[in-house]
Coordinates of C-alpha atoms in Angstrom, one line a residue:
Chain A
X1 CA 0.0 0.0 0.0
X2 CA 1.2 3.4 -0.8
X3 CA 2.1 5.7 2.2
X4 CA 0.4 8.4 3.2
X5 CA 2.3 11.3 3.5
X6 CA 1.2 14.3 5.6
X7 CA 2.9 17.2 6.2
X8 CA 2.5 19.8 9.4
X9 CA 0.7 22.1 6.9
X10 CA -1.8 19.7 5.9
X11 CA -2.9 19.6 9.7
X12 CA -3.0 23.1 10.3
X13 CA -4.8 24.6 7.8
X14 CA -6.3 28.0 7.8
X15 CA -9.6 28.4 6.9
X16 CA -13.3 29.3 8.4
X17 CA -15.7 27.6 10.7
X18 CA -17.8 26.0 12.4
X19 CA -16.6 22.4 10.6
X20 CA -13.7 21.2 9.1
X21 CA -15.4 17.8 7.6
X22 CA -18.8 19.8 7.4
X23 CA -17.6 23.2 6.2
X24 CA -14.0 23.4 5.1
X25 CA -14.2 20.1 3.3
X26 CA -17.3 21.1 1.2
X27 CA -15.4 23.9 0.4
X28 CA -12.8 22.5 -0.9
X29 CA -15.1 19.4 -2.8
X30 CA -17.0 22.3 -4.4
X31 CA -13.5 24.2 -5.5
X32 CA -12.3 21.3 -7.1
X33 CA -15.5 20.2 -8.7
X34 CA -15.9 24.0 -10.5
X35 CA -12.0 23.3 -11.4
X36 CA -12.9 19.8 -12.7
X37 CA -15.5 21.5 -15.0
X38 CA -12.8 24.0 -16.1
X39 CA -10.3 21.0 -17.3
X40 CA -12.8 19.3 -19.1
X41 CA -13.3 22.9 -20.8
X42 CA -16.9 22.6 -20.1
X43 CA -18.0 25.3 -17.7
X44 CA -19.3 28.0 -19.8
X45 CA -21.8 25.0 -21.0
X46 CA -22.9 24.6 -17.7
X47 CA -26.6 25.9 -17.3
X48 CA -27.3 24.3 -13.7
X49 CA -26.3 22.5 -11.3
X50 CA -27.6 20.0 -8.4
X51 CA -25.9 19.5 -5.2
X52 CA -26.6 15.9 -3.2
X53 CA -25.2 15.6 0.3
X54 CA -25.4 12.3 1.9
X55 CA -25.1 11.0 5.3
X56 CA -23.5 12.9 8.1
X57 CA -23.4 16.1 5.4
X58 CA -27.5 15.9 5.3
X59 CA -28.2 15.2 9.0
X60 CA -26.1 17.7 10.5
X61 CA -24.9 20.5 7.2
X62 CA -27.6 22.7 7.7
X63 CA -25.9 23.4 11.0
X64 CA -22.4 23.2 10.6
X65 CA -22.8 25.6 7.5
X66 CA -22.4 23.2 5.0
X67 CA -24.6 24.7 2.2
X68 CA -23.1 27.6 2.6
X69 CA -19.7 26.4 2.1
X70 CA -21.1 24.8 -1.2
X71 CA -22.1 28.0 -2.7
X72 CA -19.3 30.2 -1.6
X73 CA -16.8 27.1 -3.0
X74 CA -19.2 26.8 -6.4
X75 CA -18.5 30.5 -6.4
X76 CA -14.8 30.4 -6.6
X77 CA -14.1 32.2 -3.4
X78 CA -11.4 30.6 -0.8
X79 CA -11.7 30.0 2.9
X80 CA -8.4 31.0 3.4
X81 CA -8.9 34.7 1.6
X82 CA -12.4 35.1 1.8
X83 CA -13.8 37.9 4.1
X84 CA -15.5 36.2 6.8
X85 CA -17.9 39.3 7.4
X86 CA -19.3 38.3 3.7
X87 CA -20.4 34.7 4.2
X88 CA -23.8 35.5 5.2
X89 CA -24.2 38.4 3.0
X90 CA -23.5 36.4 -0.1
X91 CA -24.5 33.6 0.3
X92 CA -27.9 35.6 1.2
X93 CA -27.6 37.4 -2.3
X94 CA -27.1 33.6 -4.2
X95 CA -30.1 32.3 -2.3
X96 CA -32.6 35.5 -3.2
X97 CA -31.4 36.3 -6.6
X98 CA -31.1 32.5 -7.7
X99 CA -28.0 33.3 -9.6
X100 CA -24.6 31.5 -8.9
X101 CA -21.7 32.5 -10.8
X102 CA -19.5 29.4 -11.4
X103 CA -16.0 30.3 -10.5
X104 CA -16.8 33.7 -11.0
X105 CA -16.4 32.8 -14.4
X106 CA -20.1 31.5 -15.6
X107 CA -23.6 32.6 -14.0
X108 CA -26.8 29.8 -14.0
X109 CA -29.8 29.9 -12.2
X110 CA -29.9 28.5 -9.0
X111 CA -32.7 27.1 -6.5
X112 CA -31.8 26.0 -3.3
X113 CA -34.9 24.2 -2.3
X114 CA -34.4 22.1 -5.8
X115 CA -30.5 22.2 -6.5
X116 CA -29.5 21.5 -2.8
X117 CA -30.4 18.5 -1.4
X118 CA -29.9 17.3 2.2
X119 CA -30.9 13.8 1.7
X120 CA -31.6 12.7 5.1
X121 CA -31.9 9.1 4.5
X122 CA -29.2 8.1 2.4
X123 CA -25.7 7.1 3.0
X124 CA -22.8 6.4 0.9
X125 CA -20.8 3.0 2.1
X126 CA -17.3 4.7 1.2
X127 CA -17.8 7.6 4.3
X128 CA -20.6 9.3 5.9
X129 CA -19.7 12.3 4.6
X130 CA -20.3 12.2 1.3
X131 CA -21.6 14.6 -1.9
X132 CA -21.9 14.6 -5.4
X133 CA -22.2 17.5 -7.7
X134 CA -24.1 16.9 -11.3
X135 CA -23.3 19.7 -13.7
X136 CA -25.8 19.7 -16.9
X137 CA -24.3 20.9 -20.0
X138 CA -26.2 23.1 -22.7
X139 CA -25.1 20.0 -24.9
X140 CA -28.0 17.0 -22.9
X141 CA -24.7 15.9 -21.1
X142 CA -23.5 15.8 -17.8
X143 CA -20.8 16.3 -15.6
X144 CA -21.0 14.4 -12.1
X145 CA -18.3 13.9 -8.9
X146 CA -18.8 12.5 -5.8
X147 CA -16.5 13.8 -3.1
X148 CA -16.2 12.7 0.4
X149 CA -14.7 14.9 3.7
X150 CA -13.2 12.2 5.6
X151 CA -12.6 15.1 8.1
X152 CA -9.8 17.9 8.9
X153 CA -10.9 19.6 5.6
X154 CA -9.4 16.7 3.7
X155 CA -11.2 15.4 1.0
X156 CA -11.3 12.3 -1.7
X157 CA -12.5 11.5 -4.8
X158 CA -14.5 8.0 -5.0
X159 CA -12.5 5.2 -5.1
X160 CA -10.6 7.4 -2.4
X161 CA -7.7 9.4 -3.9
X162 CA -6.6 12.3 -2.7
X163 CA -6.2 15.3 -4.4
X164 CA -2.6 14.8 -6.2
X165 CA 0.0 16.0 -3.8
X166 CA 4.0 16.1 -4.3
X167 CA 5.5 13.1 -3.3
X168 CA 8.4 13.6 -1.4
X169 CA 11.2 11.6 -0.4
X170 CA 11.1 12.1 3.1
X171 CA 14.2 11.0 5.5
X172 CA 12.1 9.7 8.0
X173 CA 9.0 7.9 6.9
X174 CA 6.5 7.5 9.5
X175 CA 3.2 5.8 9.9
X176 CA 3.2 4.8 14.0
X177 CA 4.2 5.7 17.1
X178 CA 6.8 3.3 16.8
X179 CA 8.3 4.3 13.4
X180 CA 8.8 7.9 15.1
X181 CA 10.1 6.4 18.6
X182 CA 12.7 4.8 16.5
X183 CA 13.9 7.2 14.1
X184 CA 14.0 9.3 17.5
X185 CA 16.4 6.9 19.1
X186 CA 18.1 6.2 15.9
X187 CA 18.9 9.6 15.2
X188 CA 18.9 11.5 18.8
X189 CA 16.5 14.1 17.6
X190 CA 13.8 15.4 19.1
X191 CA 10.0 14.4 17.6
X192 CA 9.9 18.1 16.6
X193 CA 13.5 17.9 15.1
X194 CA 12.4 14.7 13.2
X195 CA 9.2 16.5 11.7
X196 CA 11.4 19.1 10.8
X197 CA 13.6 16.9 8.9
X198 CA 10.7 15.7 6.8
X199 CA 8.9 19.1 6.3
X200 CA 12.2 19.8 4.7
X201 CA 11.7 17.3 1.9
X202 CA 8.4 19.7 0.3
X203 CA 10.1 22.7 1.2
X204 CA 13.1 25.1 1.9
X205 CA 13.1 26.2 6.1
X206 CA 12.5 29.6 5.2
X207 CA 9.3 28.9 3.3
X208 CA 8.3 25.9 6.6
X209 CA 9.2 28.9 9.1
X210 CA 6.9 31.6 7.2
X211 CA 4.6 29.1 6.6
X212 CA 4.7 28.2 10.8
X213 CA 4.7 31.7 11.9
X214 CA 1.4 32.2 9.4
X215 CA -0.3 29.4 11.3
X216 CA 0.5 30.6 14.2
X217 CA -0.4 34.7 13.7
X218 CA -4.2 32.6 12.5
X219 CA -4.7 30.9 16.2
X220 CA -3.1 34.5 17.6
X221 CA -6.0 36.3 16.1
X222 CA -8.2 33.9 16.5
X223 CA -8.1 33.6 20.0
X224 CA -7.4 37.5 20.7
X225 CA -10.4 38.0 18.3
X226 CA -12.6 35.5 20.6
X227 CA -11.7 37.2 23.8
X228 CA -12.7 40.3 22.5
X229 CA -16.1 39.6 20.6
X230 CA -19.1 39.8 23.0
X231 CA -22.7 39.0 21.5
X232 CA -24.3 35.5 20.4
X233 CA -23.9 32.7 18.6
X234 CA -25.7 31.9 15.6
X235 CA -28.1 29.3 14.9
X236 CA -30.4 28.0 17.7
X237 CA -34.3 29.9 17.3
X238 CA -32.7 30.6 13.9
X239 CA -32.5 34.4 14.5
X240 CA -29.7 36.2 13.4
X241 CA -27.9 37.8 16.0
X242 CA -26.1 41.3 15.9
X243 CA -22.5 39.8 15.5
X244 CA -20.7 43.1 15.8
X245 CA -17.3 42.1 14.5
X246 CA -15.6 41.6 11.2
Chain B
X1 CA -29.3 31.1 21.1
X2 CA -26.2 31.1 23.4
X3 CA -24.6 34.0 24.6
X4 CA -20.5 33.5 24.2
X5 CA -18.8 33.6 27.0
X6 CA -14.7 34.0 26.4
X7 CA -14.7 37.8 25.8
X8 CA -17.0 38.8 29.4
X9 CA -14.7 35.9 31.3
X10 CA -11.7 37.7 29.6
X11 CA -13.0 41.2 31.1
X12 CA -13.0 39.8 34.6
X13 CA -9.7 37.9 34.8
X14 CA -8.1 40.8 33.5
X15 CA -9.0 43.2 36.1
X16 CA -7.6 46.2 35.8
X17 CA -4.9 45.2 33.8
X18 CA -4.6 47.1 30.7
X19 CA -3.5 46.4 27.0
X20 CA -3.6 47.2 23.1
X21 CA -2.1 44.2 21.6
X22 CA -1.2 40.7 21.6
X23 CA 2.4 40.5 23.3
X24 CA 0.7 43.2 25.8
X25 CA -2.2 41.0 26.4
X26 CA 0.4 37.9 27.2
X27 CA 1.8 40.4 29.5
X28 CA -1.1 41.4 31.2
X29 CA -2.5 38.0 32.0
X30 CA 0.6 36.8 33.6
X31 CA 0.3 40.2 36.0
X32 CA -3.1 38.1 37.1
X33 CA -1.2 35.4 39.1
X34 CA -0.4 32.2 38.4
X35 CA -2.6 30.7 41.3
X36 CA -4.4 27.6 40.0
X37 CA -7.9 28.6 39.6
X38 CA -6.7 31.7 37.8
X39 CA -4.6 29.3 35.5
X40 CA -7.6 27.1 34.8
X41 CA -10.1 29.6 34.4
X42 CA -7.6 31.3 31.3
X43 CA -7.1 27.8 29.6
X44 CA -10.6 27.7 29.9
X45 CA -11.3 31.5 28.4
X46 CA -8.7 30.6 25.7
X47 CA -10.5 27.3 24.5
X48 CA -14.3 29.0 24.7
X49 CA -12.4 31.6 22.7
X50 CA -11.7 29.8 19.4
X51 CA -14.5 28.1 19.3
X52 CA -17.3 31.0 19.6
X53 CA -15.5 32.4 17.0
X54 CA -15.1 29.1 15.0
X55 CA -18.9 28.8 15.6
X56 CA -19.8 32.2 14.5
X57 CA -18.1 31.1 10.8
X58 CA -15.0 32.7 11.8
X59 CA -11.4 32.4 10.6
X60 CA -9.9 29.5 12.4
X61 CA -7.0 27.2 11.9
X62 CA -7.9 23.3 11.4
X63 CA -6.1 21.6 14.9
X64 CA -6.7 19.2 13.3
X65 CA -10.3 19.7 12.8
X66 CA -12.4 23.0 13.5
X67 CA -14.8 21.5 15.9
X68 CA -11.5 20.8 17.8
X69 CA -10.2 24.1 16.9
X70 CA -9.6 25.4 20.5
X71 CA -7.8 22.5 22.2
X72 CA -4.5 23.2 20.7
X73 CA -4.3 27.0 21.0
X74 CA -5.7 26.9 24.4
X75 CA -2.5 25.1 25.4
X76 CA -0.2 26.9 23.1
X77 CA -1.3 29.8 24.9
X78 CA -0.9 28.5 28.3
X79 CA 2.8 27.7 27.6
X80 CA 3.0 31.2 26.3
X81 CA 1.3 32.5 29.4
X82 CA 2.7 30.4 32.3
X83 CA 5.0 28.8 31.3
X84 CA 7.4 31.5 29.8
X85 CA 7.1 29.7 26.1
X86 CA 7.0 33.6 23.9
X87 CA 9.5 32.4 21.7
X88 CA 9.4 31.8 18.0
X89 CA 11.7 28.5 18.5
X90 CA 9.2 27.4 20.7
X91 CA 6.3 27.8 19.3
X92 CA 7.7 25.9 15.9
X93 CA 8.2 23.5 18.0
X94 CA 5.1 23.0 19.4
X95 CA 3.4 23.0 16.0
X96 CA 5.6 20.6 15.0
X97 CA 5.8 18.2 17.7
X98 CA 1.8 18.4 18.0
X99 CA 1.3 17.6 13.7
X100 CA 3.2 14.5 13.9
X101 CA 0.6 12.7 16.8
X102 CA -2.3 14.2 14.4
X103 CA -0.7 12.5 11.6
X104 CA -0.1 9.4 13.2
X105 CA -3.8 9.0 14.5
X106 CA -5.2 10.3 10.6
X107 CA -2.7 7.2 9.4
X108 CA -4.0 4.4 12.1
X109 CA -7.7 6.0 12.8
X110 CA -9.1 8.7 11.8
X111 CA -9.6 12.5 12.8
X112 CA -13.1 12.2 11.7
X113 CA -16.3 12.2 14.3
X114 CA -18.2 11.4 11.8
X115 CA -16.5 8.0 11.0
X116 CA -15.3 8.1 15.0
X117 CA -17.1 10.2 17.2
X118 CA -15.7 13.4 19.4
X119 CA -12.8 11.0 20.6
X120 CA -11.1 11.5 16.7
X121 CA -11.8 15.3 17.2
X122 CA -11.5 16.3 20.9
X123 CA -9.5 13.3 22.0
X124 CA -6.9 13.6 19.1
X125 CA -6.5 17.4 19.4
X126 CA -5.9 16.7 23.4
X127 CA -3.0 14.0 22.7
X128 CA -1.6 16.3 19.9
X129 CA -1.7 19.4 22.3
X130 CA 0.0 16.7 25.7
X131 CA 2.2 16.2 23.4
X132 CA 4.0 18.9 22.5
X133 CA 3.3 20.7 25.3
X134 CA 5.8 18.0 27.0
X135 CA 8.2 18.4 24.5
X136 CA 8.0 21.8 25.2
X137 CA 8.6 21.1 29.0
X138 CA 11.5 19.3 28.1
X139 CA 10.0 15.7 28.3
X140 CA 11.9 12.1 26.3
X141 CA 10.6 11.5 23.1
X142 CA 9.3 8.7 25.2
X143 CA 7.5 11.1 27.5
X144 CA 6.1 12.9 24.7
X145 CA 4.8 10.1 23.2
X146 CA 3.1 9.0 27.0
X147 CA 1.4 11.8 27.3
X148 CA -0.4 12.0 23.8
X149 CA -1.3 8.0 24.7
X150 CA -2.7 9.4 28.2
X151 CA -4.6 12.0 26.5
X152 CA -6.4 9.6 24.5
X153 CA -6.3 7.0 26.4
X154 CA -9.1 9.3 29.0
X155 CA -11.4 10.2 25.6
X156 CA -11.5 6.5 24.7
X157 CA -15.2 6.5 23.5
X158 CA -16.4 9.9 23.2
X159 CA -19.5 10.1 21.5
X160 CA -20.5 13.0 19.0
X161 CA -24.1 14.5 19.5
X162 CA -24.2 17.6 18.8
X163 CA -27.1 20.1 20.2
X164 CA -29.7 21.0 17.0
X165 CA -26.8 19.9 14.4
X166 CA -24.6 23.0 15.4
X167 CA -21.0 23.1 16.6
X168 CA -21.9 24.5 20.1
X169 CA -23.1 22.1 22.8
X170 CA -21.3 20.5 23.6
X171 CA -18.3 21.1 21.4
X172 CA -17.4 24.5 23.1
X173 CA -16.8 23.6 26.3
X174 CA -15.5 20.5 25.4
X175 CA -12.3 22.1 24.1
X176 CA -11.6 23.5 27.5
X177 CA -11.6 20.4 28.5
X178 CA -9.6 18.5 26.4
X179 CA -7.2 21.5 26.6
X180 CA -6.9 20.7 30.4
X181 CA -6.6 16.8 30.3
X182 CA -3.8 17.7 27.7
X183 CA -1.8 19.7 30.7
X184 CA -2.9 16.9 33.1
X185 CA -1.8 14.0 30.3
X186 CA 1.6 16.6 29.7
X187 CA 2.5 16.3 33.4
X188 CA 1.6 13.0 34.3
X189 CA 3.6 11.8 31.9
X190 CA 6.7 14.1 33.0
X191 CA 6.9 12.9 36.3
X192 CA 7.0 9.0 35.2
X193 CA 9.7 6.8 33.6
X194 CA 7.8 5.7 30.6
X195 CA 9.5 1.9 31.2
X196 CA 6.6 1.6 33.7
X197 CA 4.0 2.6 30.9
X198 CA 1.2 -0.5 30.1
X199 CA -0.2 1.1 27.0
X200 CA 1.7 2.4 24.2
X201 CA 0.8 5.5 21.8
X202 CA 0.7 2.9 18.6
X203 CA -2.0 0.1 21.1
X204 CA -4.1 3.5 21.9
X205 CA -4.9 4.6 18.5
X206 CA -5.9 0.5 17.1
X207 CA -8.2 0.9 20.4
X208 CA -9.0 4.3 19.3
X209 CA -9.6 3.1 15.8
X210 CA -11.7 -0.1 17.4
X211 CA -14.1 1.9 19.2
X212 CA -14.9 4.2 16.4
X213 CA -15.9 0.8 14.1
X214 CA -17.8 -0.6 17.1
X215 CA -19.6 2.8 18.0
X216 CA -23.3 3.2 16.9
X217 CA -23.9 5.6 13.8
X218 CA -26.2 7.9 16.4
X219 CA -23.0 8.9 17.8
X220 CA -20.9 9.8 15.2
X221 CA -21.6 13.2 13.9
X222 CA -25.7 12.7 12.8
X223 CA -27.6 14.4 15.7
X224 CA -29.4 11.5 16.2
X225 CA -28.8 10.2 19.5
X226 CA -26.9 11.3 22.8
X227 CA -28.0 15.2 24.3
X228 CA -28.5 15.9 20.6
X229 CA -32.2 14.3 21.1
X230 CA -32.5 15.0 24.8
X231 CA -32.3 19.3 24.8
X232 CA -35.1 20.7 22.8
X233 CA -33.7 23.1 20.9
X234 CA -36.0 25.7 21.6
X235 CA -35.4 25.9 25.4
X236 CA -32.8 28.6 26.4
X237 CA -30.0 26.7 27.8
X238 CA -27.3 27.8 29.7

């Protein structure tokens, strides 16, 4: 079997809330399916599409925002850029104008109660969070993906690939506890040391240590922001409350 | 609706301790003791933090999931705080120290309550967090390793059933507490020789991976069982 590789950056990953699996990964299945559409050379054919979420995604996406990562994704906007202060705005604006530009390249009409479906009932064997996107084509064709967000914002294609990621040849290969335990003893490096070494293999230190110090200025703010935001929380009796931050 | 609760708690542990900025903040909260309640009540502030704003579709940082957002800052912080840990060096090696033990449980489990319940969110988060925290500390390799298998070890089973669907209740306050059985984990294993340990990190996360398979599907992320159907939504708690 091939090795996983996963690197610090994969864990960390900067993005918006409340869901990783629910929201993030979404996000990221609807990115990739508007880019899917753009390789095939197909998205200005595109004159709607349908969104089915399955399992875990049906019975608990209304509430972890998982629609609304589905439009904003379909949309072409990233959670890593995108300004969180927007998300309900737009995704407002998609829902009462039925528009939805694909990409922010290609505009069809969009219906939530029809082209979003939470199907409550249904499961996918592969995961429980699982979604296909159908595309239909101004040709009678279609294009169709399931993707499933086996949690942490990663996501797979059926037949579970991962998007494809350098390989890299990594000094220290690790799968266990024990693999890392004896490249530890082996070497007389400390676990963080040993990580290090590995990061090393995708990418220069200066790029790992920019990249670190960018994860950790994202928790900074994030927990100064969270210490300083009085109010509510959304959802609940479904009434927006006054949020009174950015 | 819930009220948040990090930013008023913030307001009374600080006092009259004042502050425009990050590093003054740090600076600030240490001026508020380093008693034990004080400590816990911060670690607490800091998890509740994160995740109000995670659950207010804020800008978060996957640790290794978002519903498990606040676990690992919470502690980051609390070695910044109390442990004199400002220091870039540090804090790389934290994050570094703490990706590895997510990797490891993605590789042999999963980080997914969905497939495994809160103890692949919360309980992984927690043994990440132990973990580095003691390498931090200046723990063994073995040490570190103990403590991330200690965290675990005590969130062995931990269902997912969340309140209405939302991440709220009880994934809030659960960060604060897997932030503090992380500290606990962190110096239980620095004060014993890891020869005496009976469970490794590697037997932890099959049992991990075990209980996930065995655990019923109302459990695992689908509002269908657990507090999820016992709190009516439309009551006020809290």
């Amino acid at each position: 079997m091939k090795r996983e590789q996963i690197s610090v950056f994969d864990i960390f990953k900067i993005g918006i809330g409340p869901s990783s699996s629910h929201t993030l990964g979404p996000w990221r299945a609807a990115q990739q399916f508007v880019q899917l559409l753009e390789q095939k050379d197909v998205l200005q054919l595109v004159t709607g599409v349908k969104i089915l979420l399955y399992g875990s995604l049906a019975k608990t996406g209304k509430g972890h925002g998982t629609d609304i990562a589905i439009l904003l994704g379909l949309s072409g906007d990233d959670p890593v850029t995108f300004a969180v202060n927007q998300v309900g705005p737009k995704t407002d604006d998609i829902r009462n104008s039925h528009k939805l530009v694909l990409g922010g390249k290609k505009e069809v009409e969009f219906f939530a109660n029809d082209d979003l479906l939470f199907l409550f009932n249904e499961s996918l064997p592969y995961h429980p969070n699982a979604v296909t996107f159908q595309a239909f084509l101004n040709n009678g064709t279609a294009v169709s993906e399931t993707y499933y967000s086996i949690g942490g914002g990663f996501v797979v294609t059926e037949g579970g690939q991962d998007q494809p990621k350098a390989e890299a040849d990594l000094p220290f290969p690790i799968d266990t506890a024990s693999n890392l335990l004896h490249w530890c003893i082996k070497t007389g490096l400390k676990i963080s040391e040993v990580v290090m070494e590995n990061e090393l293999a995708w990418r220069s230190e200066q790029e790992t240590l920019q990249g670190l110090s960018n994860i950790f200025n994202s928790l900074k703010e994030c927990i100064y922001r969270g210490c300083h935001t009085q109010g509510w929380l959304p959802g609940g009796l479904n009434v927006a409350p006054p949020r009174g931050q950015s | 609706m819930l009220p948040r609760r990090a930013a008023s708690l913030n307001k009374r542990l600080i006092g009259n301790h004042t502050y425009n900025n990050f590093d003054e903040w740090v600076a600030a909260i240490r001026n508020t003791g380093n008693g034990f309640q004080n400590t816990l009540d911060w670690v607490s502030c800091f998890a509740l933090a994160v995740n109000e704003e995670n659950a207010s579709f804020g800008r978060v940082v996957t640790a290794p999931t978002n519903g498990a957002a606040g676990v690992i800052p919470a502690v980051l912080q609390y070695y910044i705080v109390f442990c004199d840990g400002f220091s870039n060096e540090r804090i790389v090696q934290f994050l570094l120290t703490a990706s590895e033990i997510g990797s490891i449980f993605k590789k042999g489990a999963t980080i997914s309550a969905a497939m495994g319940g809160c103890q692949a969110e919360i309980g992984v988060s927690s043994a990440m967090a132990a973990a580095a925290l003691t390498e931090c500390l200046g723990g063994t390799q073995r040490q570190v390793l103990m403590a991330a298998e200690i965290a675990m070890e005590h969130h062995l089973g931990m269902t997912c059933d969340p309140i209405g669907g939302l991440v709220q209740v009880p994934c809030i306050e659960r960060n604060t507490m897997g932030a503090i059985k992380a500290i606990t984990a962190s110096q239980l294993a620095l004060q014993t020789n890891p020869d005496n340990a009976k469970v490794s990190l590697d037997a932890v996360v099959k049992t991990m991976w075990q209980t996930a398979l065995d655990m019923n599907s109302k459990y695992k992320e689908t509002s269908d069982g657990g507090l999820a159907i016992n709190i009516p939504i439309s009551l006020p708690e809290c």
